[in-house]
XYZ file of C-alpha atoms in Angstrom:
601
model
C 14.888 -11.581 -17.778
C 13.785 -9.451 -14.828
C 10.497 -8.678 -16.575
C 9.610 -12.371 -16.688
C 10.387 -12.838 -12.989
C 8.315 -9.863 -11.849
C 5.450 -10.711 -14.178
C 5.317 -14.306 -12.949
C 5.290 -12.976 -9.390
C 2.258 -10.808 -10.138
C 0.384 -13.479 -12.088
C 0.736 -16.025 -9.285
C -0.314 -13.416 -6.715
C -3.399 -12.474 -8.719
C -4.391 -16.137 -9.014
C -4.395 -16.295 -5.234
C -6.394 -13.054 -5.173
C -9.172 -14.443 -7.382
C -9.727 -17.281 -4.961
C -9.183 -15.160 -1.833
C -9.206 -11.346 -2.209
C -6.645 -9.597 -0.010
C -7.983 -7.850 3.013
C -6.458 -4.721 4.402
C -6.715 -6.133 7.888
C -4.791 -8.941 9.398
C -5.934 -12.543 8.900
C -8.961 -13.467 10.908
C -12.489 -12.233 11.330
C -13.359 -9.416 8.973
C -15.176 -6.439 10.413
C -18.059 -4.927 8.494
C -18.319 -1.223 7.786
C -21.276 -0.903 10.149
C -19.272 -2.487 12.973
C -16.392 -0.126 12.298
C -18.732 2.831 12.422
C -20.273 1.551 15.647
C -16.827 1.279 17.238
C -15.965 4.769 15.984
C -12.950 3.294 14.296
C -11.086 5.029 11.581
C -13.361 6.471 8.990
C -11.688 9.374 7.154
C -13.246 11.962 9.451
C -12.284 9.945 12.534
C -8.599 10.481 11.753
C -8.979 14.117 10.674
C -9.062 13.579 6.885
C -11.780 15.993 5.806
C -10.921 18.692 3.249
C -9.212 18.881 -0.138
C -6.473 21.194 -1.333
C -8.752 22.527 -4.077
C -12.320 22.952 -2.781
C -15.216 21.871 -4.966
C -16.864 25.275 -4.631
C -13.893 26.999 -6.279
C -15.052 28.291 -9.675
C -12.567 28.367 -12.526
C -13.411 29.975 -15.899
C -14.115 27.367 -18.569
C -11.496 28.877 -20.888
C -8.760 28.064 -18.370
C -6.966 24.753 -17.849
C -9.977 22.987 -16.300
C -13.626 23.547 -15.537
C -15.599 23.575 -12.314
C -17.285 20.292 -13.306
C -13.966 18.510 -12.896
C -14.060 19.006 -9.142
C -16.618 16.212 -8.765
C -13.847 13.602 -8.934
C -13.337 10.497 -11.022
C -14.288 7.754 -8.582
C -12.714 4.366 -9.185
C -11.472 1.287 -7.361
C -8.160 1.630 -5.509
C -6.084 -1.516 -4.857
C -8.585 -3.741 -6.618
C -5.756 -6.258 -7.023
C -2.207 -6.495 -5.721
C -0.999 -5.779 -9.252
C -2.701 -2.357 -9.217
C -0.356 -0.669 -6.723
C 3.416 -0.510 -7.374
C 5.962 1.083 -5.036
C 9.692 1.425 -5.681
C 12.149 3.186 -3.422
C 14.107 6.156 -4.704
C 17.702 5.930 -3.537
C 19.703 8.852 -2.154
C 20.382 10.060 -5.725
C 16.722 9.855 -6.787
C 17.079 6.746 -8.970
C 14.291 4.156 -9.022
C 15.156 0.908 -7.246
C 14.104 -1.813 -9.685
C 15.408 -5.395 -10.081
C 17.977 -5.864 -12.827
C 19.715 -9.205 -12.314
C 18.001 -12.321 -10.952
C 20.679 -14.783 -12.016
C 24.232 -13.692 -11.147
C 25.908 -12.539 -7.931
C 28.275 -9.568 -7.589
C 31.283 -10.876 -5.603
C 33.534 -7.861 -6.120
C 33.327 -7.096 -2.402
C 35.210 -10.294 -1.546
C 38.502 -8.854 -2.763
C 39.139 -7.043 0.520
C 40.256 -10.038 2.555
C 36.727 -11.137 3.372
C 36.038 -8.067 5.512
C 32.699 -7.351 3.906
C 30.031 -9.329 5.709
C 26.997 -7.257 4.706
C 24.819 -8.649 1.924
C 22.618 -6.207 0.005
C 19.874 -7.200 -2.411
C 16.735 -5.912 -4.107
C 13.623 -7.346 -2.471
C 10.603 -7.618 -4.780
C 7.473 -8.825 -3.036
C 3.713 -8.948 -3.076
C 1.442 -10.371 -0.411
C 4.138 -9.811 2.248
C 4.941 -6.811 4.418
C 8.629 -5.961 4.702
C 9.168 -7.356 8.199
C 7.536 -10.698 7.380
C 9.486 -11.085 4.134
C 12.857 -10.253 5.727
C 12.069 -12.577 8.624
C 11.326 -15.455 6.249
C 14.561 -14.855 4.312
C 16.579 -14.720 7.534
C 15.035 -17.973 8.718
C 15.939 -19.694 5.440
C 19.537 -18.472 5.869
C 19.636 -19.457 9.571
C 20.261 -15.844 10.627
C 18.920 -14.522 13.921
C 16.911 -11.443 12.979
C 17.481 -8.184 14.868
C 18.192 -4.525 14.202
C 21.902 -5.372 14.093
C 21.521 -8.086 11.445
C 19.022 -6.486 9.049
C 18.392 -3.030 7.663
C 16.160 -1.208 5.184
C 15.200 2.375 4.399
C 11.486 1.930 5.011
C 8.618 -0.518 5.461
C 6.400 -1.398 2.505
C 2.797 -2.593 2.545
C 1.549 -6.112 1.935
C -1.146 -5.408 -0.658
C 1.114 -4.064 -3.414
C 4.042 -4.900 -5.669
C 7.005 -3.292 -3.906
C 10.731 -3.093 -4.578
C 13.331 -1.925 -2.066
C 16.921 -2.455 -0.987
C 17.598 -4.661 2.056
C 20.849 -5.441 3.879
C 21.655 -8.476 6.033
C 24.732 -8.729 8.249
C 26.020 -12.295 8.362
C 29.176 -14.110 9.412
C 28.842 -16.360 6.348
C 28.223 -13.642 3.772
C 29.969 -15.515 0.946
C 27.791 -18.607 1.294
C 24.682 -16.466 1.774
C 25.154 -14.927 -1.671
C 24.474 -18.231 -3.399
C 21.797 -19.269 -0.917
C 19.871 -16.045 -1.523
C 19.553 -16.708 -5.246
C 18.217 -20.180 -4.489
C 15.322 -18.715 -2.507
C 13.668 -17.444 -5.706
C 12.442 -20.992 -6.374
C 11.369 -21.642 -2.784
C 9.425 -18.565 -1.651
C 6.037 -17.644 -3.069
C 5.430 -13.926 -3.480
C 9.112 -12.988 -2.995
C 11.867 -12.439 -5.562
C 15.495 -11.534 -4.822
C 17.767 -9.734 -7.287
C 20.968 -7.665 -7.528
C 22.775 -9.561 -4.754
C 26.114 -8.008 -3.741
C 28.445 -7.299 -0.815
C 28.578 -3.761 0.613
C 30.410 -1.877 3.370
C 27.533 -0.628 5.546
C 24.002 -1.384 6.647
C 21.024 0.572 5.361
C 19.346 2.882 7.871
C 15.714 3.837 8.177
C 14.864 7.003 6.226
C 18.003 7.098 4.059
C 16.055 6.972 0.796
C 14.930 10.133 -0.990
C 11.344 8.987 -1.473
C 9.178 6.488 -3.331
C 7.953 6.030 -6.881
C 4.280 5.014 -7.161
C 2.361 3.599 -10.100
C -1.334 3.096 -9.371
C -4.177 1.708 -11.450
C -7.660 3.015 -10.646
C -10.198 0.542 -12.020
C -13.841 0.984 -12.985
C -13.622 4.626 -14.075
C -17.054 5.582 -15.397
C -16.708 9.349 -15.963
C -15.636 10.944 -19.233
C -11.991 11.277 -20.233
C -12.234 15.066 -20.061
C -13.204 14.880 -16.398
C -10.279 12.524 -15.743
C -7.860 14.947 -17.417
C -9.291 17.857 -15.412
C -8.858 15.987 -12.127
C -5.209 15.192 -12.872
C -4.529 18.796 -13.899
C -6.068 19.936 -10.630
C -3.740 17.628 -8.685
C -0.739 18.852 -10.668
C -1.501 22.514 -9.929
C -2.896 22.466 -6.372
C -1.164 19.377 -4.981
C -2.844 17.474 -2.153
C -3.319 17.867 1.588
C -0.362 16.083 3.169
C -2.517 14.100 5.601
C -1.223 11.055 7.437
C -3.041 8.134 5.782
C -4.827 5.206 7.368
C -1.627 3.134 7.320
C -0.386 5.350 10.159
C -3.298 4.350 12.388
C -3.204 0.592 11.860
C -5.994 -1.936 11.458
C -5.742 -3.751 14.790
C -8.691 -4.302 17.118
C -7.645 -1.490 19.503
C -7.892 2.213 18.479
C -4.221 3.146 18.354
C -4.903 6.867 18.775
C -6.517 6.372 22.191
C -3.674 4.159 23.430
C -1.135 6.677 22.144
C -2.862 9.523 23.994
C -2.709 7.587 27.273
C 0.945 6.663 26.765
C 1.948 10.260 26.025
C 0.156 11.291 29.219
C 2.119 8.615 31.155
C -1.123 6.932 32.178
C 0.407 3.481 31.938
C -2.281 1.464 33.710
C -5.112 2.973 31.690
C -3.174 2.342 28.480
C -2.706 -1.317 29.394
C -6.370 -1.703 30.266
C -7.346 -0.125 26.951
C -5.113 -2.504 24.992
C -6.530 -5.569 26.769
C -10.134 -4.371 26.997
C -12.801 -7.003 26.290
C -14.958 -4.509 24.382
C -12.814 -5.267 21.318
C -13.139 -9.081 21.569
C -15.460 -9.405 18.560
C -12.798 -7.710 16.445
C -9.900 -9.910 17.591
C -7.877 -11.713 14.947
C -7.893 -15.102 16.698
C -9.505 -17.060 19.514
C -6.236 -16.954 21.445
C -6.188 -13.175 21.402
C -9.772 -13.026 22.676
C -8.877 -15.502 25.428
C -5.900 -13.365 26.472
C -8.124 -10.312 26.888
C -10.640 -12.317 28.892
C -7.909 -13.589 31.252
C -6.523 -10.101 31.803
C -9.893 -8.533 32.631
C -11.294 -11.338 34.802
C -8.133 -12.474 36.617
C -5.836 -9.464 36.324
C -3.012 -11.905 35.512
C -0.836 -10.121 32.966
C 1.657 -13.011 32.665
C -1.031 -15.566 31.822
C -2.642 -13.165 29.358
C 0.692 -12.501 27.666
C 1.343 -16.235 27.338
C -2.059 -16.794 25.729
C -1.553 -13.848 23.417
C 1.984 -14.876 22.390
C 0.941 -18.399 21.418
C -2.183 -17.298 19.547
C -0.328 -16.062 16.502
C 1.080 -18.437 13.928
C 4.438 -16.672 13.598
C 7.951 -17.999 13.910
C 10.162 -17.173 16.885
C 12.533 -14.868 15.008
C 9.640 -12.735 13.761
C 8.211 -12.432 17.288
C 11.612 -11.391 18.613
C 12.013 -8.814 15.855
C 8.662 -7.222 16.658
C 9.456 -7.225 20.374
C 12.544 -5.147 19.651
C 10.431 -2.555 17.842
C 9.007 0.165 20.062
C 5.333 -0.751 19.698
C 4.491 2.044 22.103
C 6.108 4.479 19.672
C 3.733 3.309 16.933
C 0.770 4.091 19.190
C 2.217 7.486 20.085
C 2.758 8.262 16.408
C -0.880 7.404 15.695
C -2.038 10.016 18.206
C 0.398 12.711 17.043
C -0.668 12.015 13.445
C -4.294 12.561 14.445
C -3.380 15.888 16.077
C -1.547 16.987 12.920
C -4.431 15.976 10.639
C -6.864 18.013 12.721
C -4.565 21.036 12.600
C -4.357 20.731 8.808
C -8.141 20.548 8.527
C -8.541 23.577 10.813
C -6.048 25.589 8.756
C -7.694 24.837 5.407
C -11.244 25.385 6.652
C -10.543 28.651 8.492
C -8.166 30.408 6.088
C -7.311 30.853 2.421
C -6.242 27.606 0.750
C -4.259 29.297 -2.003
C -1.762 31.409 -0.066
C -0.030 31.801 3.297
C -1.823 34.009 5.841
C -0.731 35.983 8.885
C 0.434 33.711 11.698
C 1.267 30.718 9.500
C 4.536 28.882 10.015
C 6.451 28.670 6.744
C 9.688 27.139 5.524
C 11.907 30.030 4.441
C 13.154 28.006 1.481
C 10.725 25.824 -0.412
C 11.235 22.084 0.286
C 13.774 22.963 3.012
C 12.560 22.956 6.631
C 15.897 23.995 8.156
C 14.626 27.507 8.942
C 11.045 28.410 9.865
C 9.465 31.868 9.943
C 6.120 33.300 11.076
C 4.153 35.095 8.355
C 3.547 38.791 9.033
C 1.258 41.287 7.350
C 4.071 42.733 5.240
C 4.897 39.209 4.020
C 1.319 38.719 2.865
C 1.276 42.114 1.137
C 4.509 41.318 -0.687
C 3.398 37.777 -1.558
C 6.636 36.460 -0.086
C 5.385 32.983 0.865
C 3.106 30.525 -0.938
C 0.771 27.864 0.445
C 3.361 25.235 -0.561
C 5.724 26.651 2.105
C 3.258 26.419 5.008
C 4.296 23.857 7.649
C 2.653 22.505 10.790
C 4.356 20.994 13.860
C 4.331 17.258 14.567
C 3.963 16.721 18.311
C 6.881 14.685 19.725
C 8.050 13.626 23.165
C 10.731 15.737 24.825
C 10.591 18.300 22.020
C 9.667 21.964 22.173
C 6.514 22.817 20.250
C 6.324 25.640 17.751
C 2.670 26.578 17.184
C 1.248 28.817 14.428
C 0.329 32.253 15.777
C -3.312 32.125 14.700
C -6.477 30.150 15.457
C -4.826 26.925 14.273
C -2.171 27.130 16.984
C -4.685 28.128 19.650
C -6.945 25.193 18.787
C -4.071 22.672 18.829
C -2.786 24.016 22.142
C -6.233 23.729 23.728
C -6.721 20.203 22.343
C -3.435 18.939 23.821
C -4.214 20.524 27.167
C -7.690 18.964 27.197
C -6.070 15.559 26.651
C -3.904 16.142 29.719
C -0.612 16.446 27.846
C 2.128 18.782 29.028
C 4.564 20.397 26.611
C 7.090 23.181 26.323
C 6.714 25.900 23.718
C 9.354 27.777 21.772
C 9.499 31.443 22.730
C 9.229 33.093 19.331
C 9.371 36.594 20.797
C 12.849 35.990 22.217
C 14.097 34.249 19.066
C 15.408 35.801 15.923
C 13.488 35.160 12.735
C 13.876 32.960 10.822
C 13.994 30.347 13.560
C 16.459 27.440 13.024
C 15.134 23.963 13.722
C 17.492 21.847 15.822
C 17.109 18.553 17.689
C 15.326 20.248 20.590
C 12.392 21.408 18.435
C 9.590 19.215 17.117
C 9.730 18.259 13.426
C 7.714 20.139 10.823
C 5.523 18.744 8.050
C 4.409 20.538 4.886
C 0.681 21.256 4.733
C 0.448 20.834 0.951
C 2.511 18.320 -1.020
C 3.048 18.195 -4.771
C 3.701 15.091 -6.839
C 6.893 15.117 -8.878
C 7.181 13.464 -12.312
C 3.409 13.021 -12.450
C 2.132 11.165 -15.510
C -1.208 9.628 -16.428
C -2.616 7.173 -18.918
C -6.221 6.195 -19.624
C -6.476 2.480 -20.405
C -9.236 0.026 -21.250
C -9.369 -3.663 -20.449
C -11.542 -6.691 -21.056
C -12.176 -8.140 -17.590
C -12.329 -6.606 -14.081
C -9.490 -8.950 -13.048
C -7.114 -8.293 -15.984
C -3.466 -7.675 -15.023
C -2.217 -4.656 -17.012
C 1.448 -5.483 -16.492
C 2.986 -3.954 -19.622
C 1.125 -0.657 -19.237
C 2.054 -0.398 -15.548
C 5.717 -1.211 -16.204
C 5.975 1.414 -18.932
C 4.542 4.129 -16.659
C 6.586 3.030 -13.639
C 10.026 3.143 -15.243
C 9.480 6.055 -17.648
C 9.257 8.756 -14.984
C 9.480 11.625 -17.473
C 6.592 10.386 -19.574
C 3.450 12.475 -19.283
C 1.291 10.837 -21.904
C -2.421 10.306 -21.685
C -2.975 7.774 -24.443
C -3.969 10.404 -27.013
C -1.071 9.768 -29.385
C -2.259 6.348 -30.552
C -3.353 5.443 -34.033
C -7.034 5.531 -34.946
C -7.198 1.754 -35.313
C -5.636 1.224 -31.894
C -8.016 3.686 -30.241
C -11.011 2.126 -31.976
C -9.962 -1.322 -30.782
C -9.546 -0.126 -27.190
C -12.871 1.709 -27.204
C -14.612 -1.622 -27.747
C -13.272 -2.981 -24.444
C -15.904 -2.692 -21.684
C -13.832 -1.400 -18.743
C -11.831 1.804 -18.310
C -9.063 2.618 -15.857
C -6.560 5.345 -15.034
C -2.846 4.695 -14.486
C -1.144 7.338 -12.330
C 2.611 7.441 -11.837
C 4.379 9.926 -9.544
C 7.106 10.324 -6.925
C 6.758 11.504 -3.323
C 9.242 12.245 -0.526
C 9.397 9.940 2.525
C 6.419 9.910 4.920
C 3.984 11.196 2.291
C 1.044 8.942 1.470
C 0.110 8.143 -2.128
C -3.471 7.404 -1.100
C -3.885 11.061 -0.150
C -2.819 12.106 -3.656
C -5.269 9.638 -5.210
C -7.992 10.982 -2.905
C -7.716 14.411 -4.545
C -8.576 12.800 -7.892
C -11.272 10.328 -6.884
C -12.891 12.506 -4.167
C -13.800 9.315 -2.298
C -13.004 7.799 1.087
C -9.635 6.169 1.604
C -10.436 3.712 4.386
C -9.493 0.186 3.200
C -12.958 -1.176 4.022
C -14.511 1.064 1.344
C -12.400 -0.448 -1.406
C -12.578 -3.964 0.076
C -16.351 -3.930 -0.359
C -16.069 -2.492 -3.880
C -13.429 -5.084 -4.838
C -15.565 -7.968 -3.569
C -18.499 -6.663 -5.583
C -16.417 -6.313 -8.759
C -14.894 -9.793 -8.472
C -18.288 -11.359 -7.763
C -19.750 -9.563 -10.773
C -16.852 -10.839 -12.874
C -17.494 -14.427 -11.749
C -21.226 -14.103 -12.518
C -20.485 -12.701 -15.988
C -18.092 -15.563 -16.713
C -20.704 -18.162 -15.740
C -23.344 -16.406 -17.840
C -20.968 -16.390 -20.819
C -20.417 -20.130 -20.501
C -24.155 -20.763 -20.450
C -24.696 -18.587 -23.530
C -21.943 -20.370 -25.460
C -23.155 -23.815 -24.417
C -19.937 -24.618 -22.581
C -20.395 -26.820 -19.556
C -17.710 -28.049 -17.195
C -16.447 -31.510 -18.157
C -17.124 -34.077 -15.476
C -14.180 -36.224 -14.534
C -14.828 -39.910 -15.216
C -13.987 -42.550 -12.674
C -11.247 -45.033 -13.608
C -13.704 -47.912 -13.340
C -16.042 -46.270 -15.869
C -13.179 -45.800 -18.327
C -12.250 -49.505 -18.076
C -15.869 -50.517 -18.724
C -16.073 -48.322 -21.819
C -12.800 -49.778 -23.098
C -14.054 -53.360 -22.648
C -17.312 -52.554 -24.474
C -15.361 -51.062 -27.363
C -13.157 -54.143 -27.634
C -16.184 -56.457 -27.550
C -17.849 -54.462 -30.356
C -14.701 -54.725 -32.490
C -14.519 -58.474 -31.858
C -18.181 -58.906 -32.817
C -17.645 -56.982 -36.058
C -14.619 -59.144 -36.904
C -16.607 -62.359 -36.362
C -19.452 -61.074 -38.536
C -17.001 -60.202 -41.323
C -15.603 -63.726 -41.300
C -19.099 -65.210 -41.549
C -20.086 -62.967 -44.466
C -16.927 -63.722 -46.374
C -17.849 -67.367 -46.177
C -21.344 -66.503 -47.496
C -19.775 -64.065 -50.028
C -21.813 -61.090 -48.768
C -20.491 -57.486 -49.134
C -18.721 -56.051 -46.029
C -20.279 -52.577 -46.447
C -23.616 -53.827 -45.223
C -22.070 -54.570 -41.846
C -20.827 -51.013 -41.470
C -24.260 -49.636 -42.365
C -25.941 -51.827 -39.788
């Protein structure tokens, strides 16, 4: 039963997509690629995304697992449709969160004297971000949304099929159980399943990661090159860059605002947010008016009022966003940019296949509890691999731990040039390995590997086909590593006749790792949403043109709808003809003439 619900959700979403393709930006005026370049806004290089974990110039003998030709990448369209990108949370035990029961309600929690007032459910959505979907559900249940009344382990994107656990704290939990199931028929793009009562709220970051299943459309290279690219990703991993989601798509460069906030330059940060130089990229006329008021009049209250009423959002959603530390999102954008630049510096200056002197490394692989500095004897002994190299993530009120090589020197100079003050950890006075506690900045692995990586080459008939069954099989069968080579000859021959080819990738990543960065290692193309928006528009337009050409070739023309008055006239004419024939038959019977002659006439 759950398959039918999820499939219907995707089909309805894709129907909306064909009429109005999803944009990566918020609703409103779309910004062309040339305008984005003119504003210096968020191309890959602008946010520090430059190099790959396996460089294209690396030569590998042809008798090994892959060839040097495979480093050219596969290309392909990412997020061509909402049905092409699936994300499911992995719970604390590593199990995939996927809807199981859309019909019944688990009321076992009511046996404890009604003490359980926390409702937990699986939220399946597409076309909604997590905050908007939870806000809509809370409004339908008449619940005031806040951090105390709702909880989830992470936020999921709008342009994908996502599944995650959500908790809602309510005084009427028992009645909410039934009301939740009724929302499946009311909300478009949202399905609710596995409703139950639990003891505690979910907290941000409690999940163990995410399971991704991604369809890359319009693959034009050979299958051997596709296989080589996936093998390269499996062996070398990918650069653990912060993706474009971390930097936002709003009209104001979040990295610049974050830099000013971290430097406690409050007035300059406010002026940057409300600057009129971003008016042509505003999402609404009200937002542009608010910026104009702030710059010309200096009246922050009037500008805030104009800005608050310019968005078509309900009150509970506005209150929920006001409780979020928006300034923290801007600060994170800047610190993510600093980290990306450090990662690029490290991979361009030093060996990409092993740890070098001065690198910071996690003593135990996949465990950042203890960090050490690589010494010459460590390199000679081959004690640490590139997968153990970590880089610091700049954070407020945290001591920084820099690599003791050119990467650390460059990062230190960059922060000082931006006017930011920080305190460093004294490695000379500390015993190695150094334990990371709450006073030290967090660490992030330089290279990340996909777990349970599988691939499948598929073919399809139309650029807008929804490959639901193939995606579902790859998404839930995490141990499957097939590539479509085990099919019968007849099945392969039938698929080879289909005009389009795609690649389905399925893999798991820990929290805060970006699947788009893993896909980038395979496609070797830019990851900014505008790149794929333009490609998607071109593909869908080509599909529409092909469909019209096919109708013309087959002689099919759209049937024009007749007016009611025309149908009545035709009916009257038909009745008059029948009456005339009947009168003629009567006359001929009297003259004894054959009736067949009337029919022939």
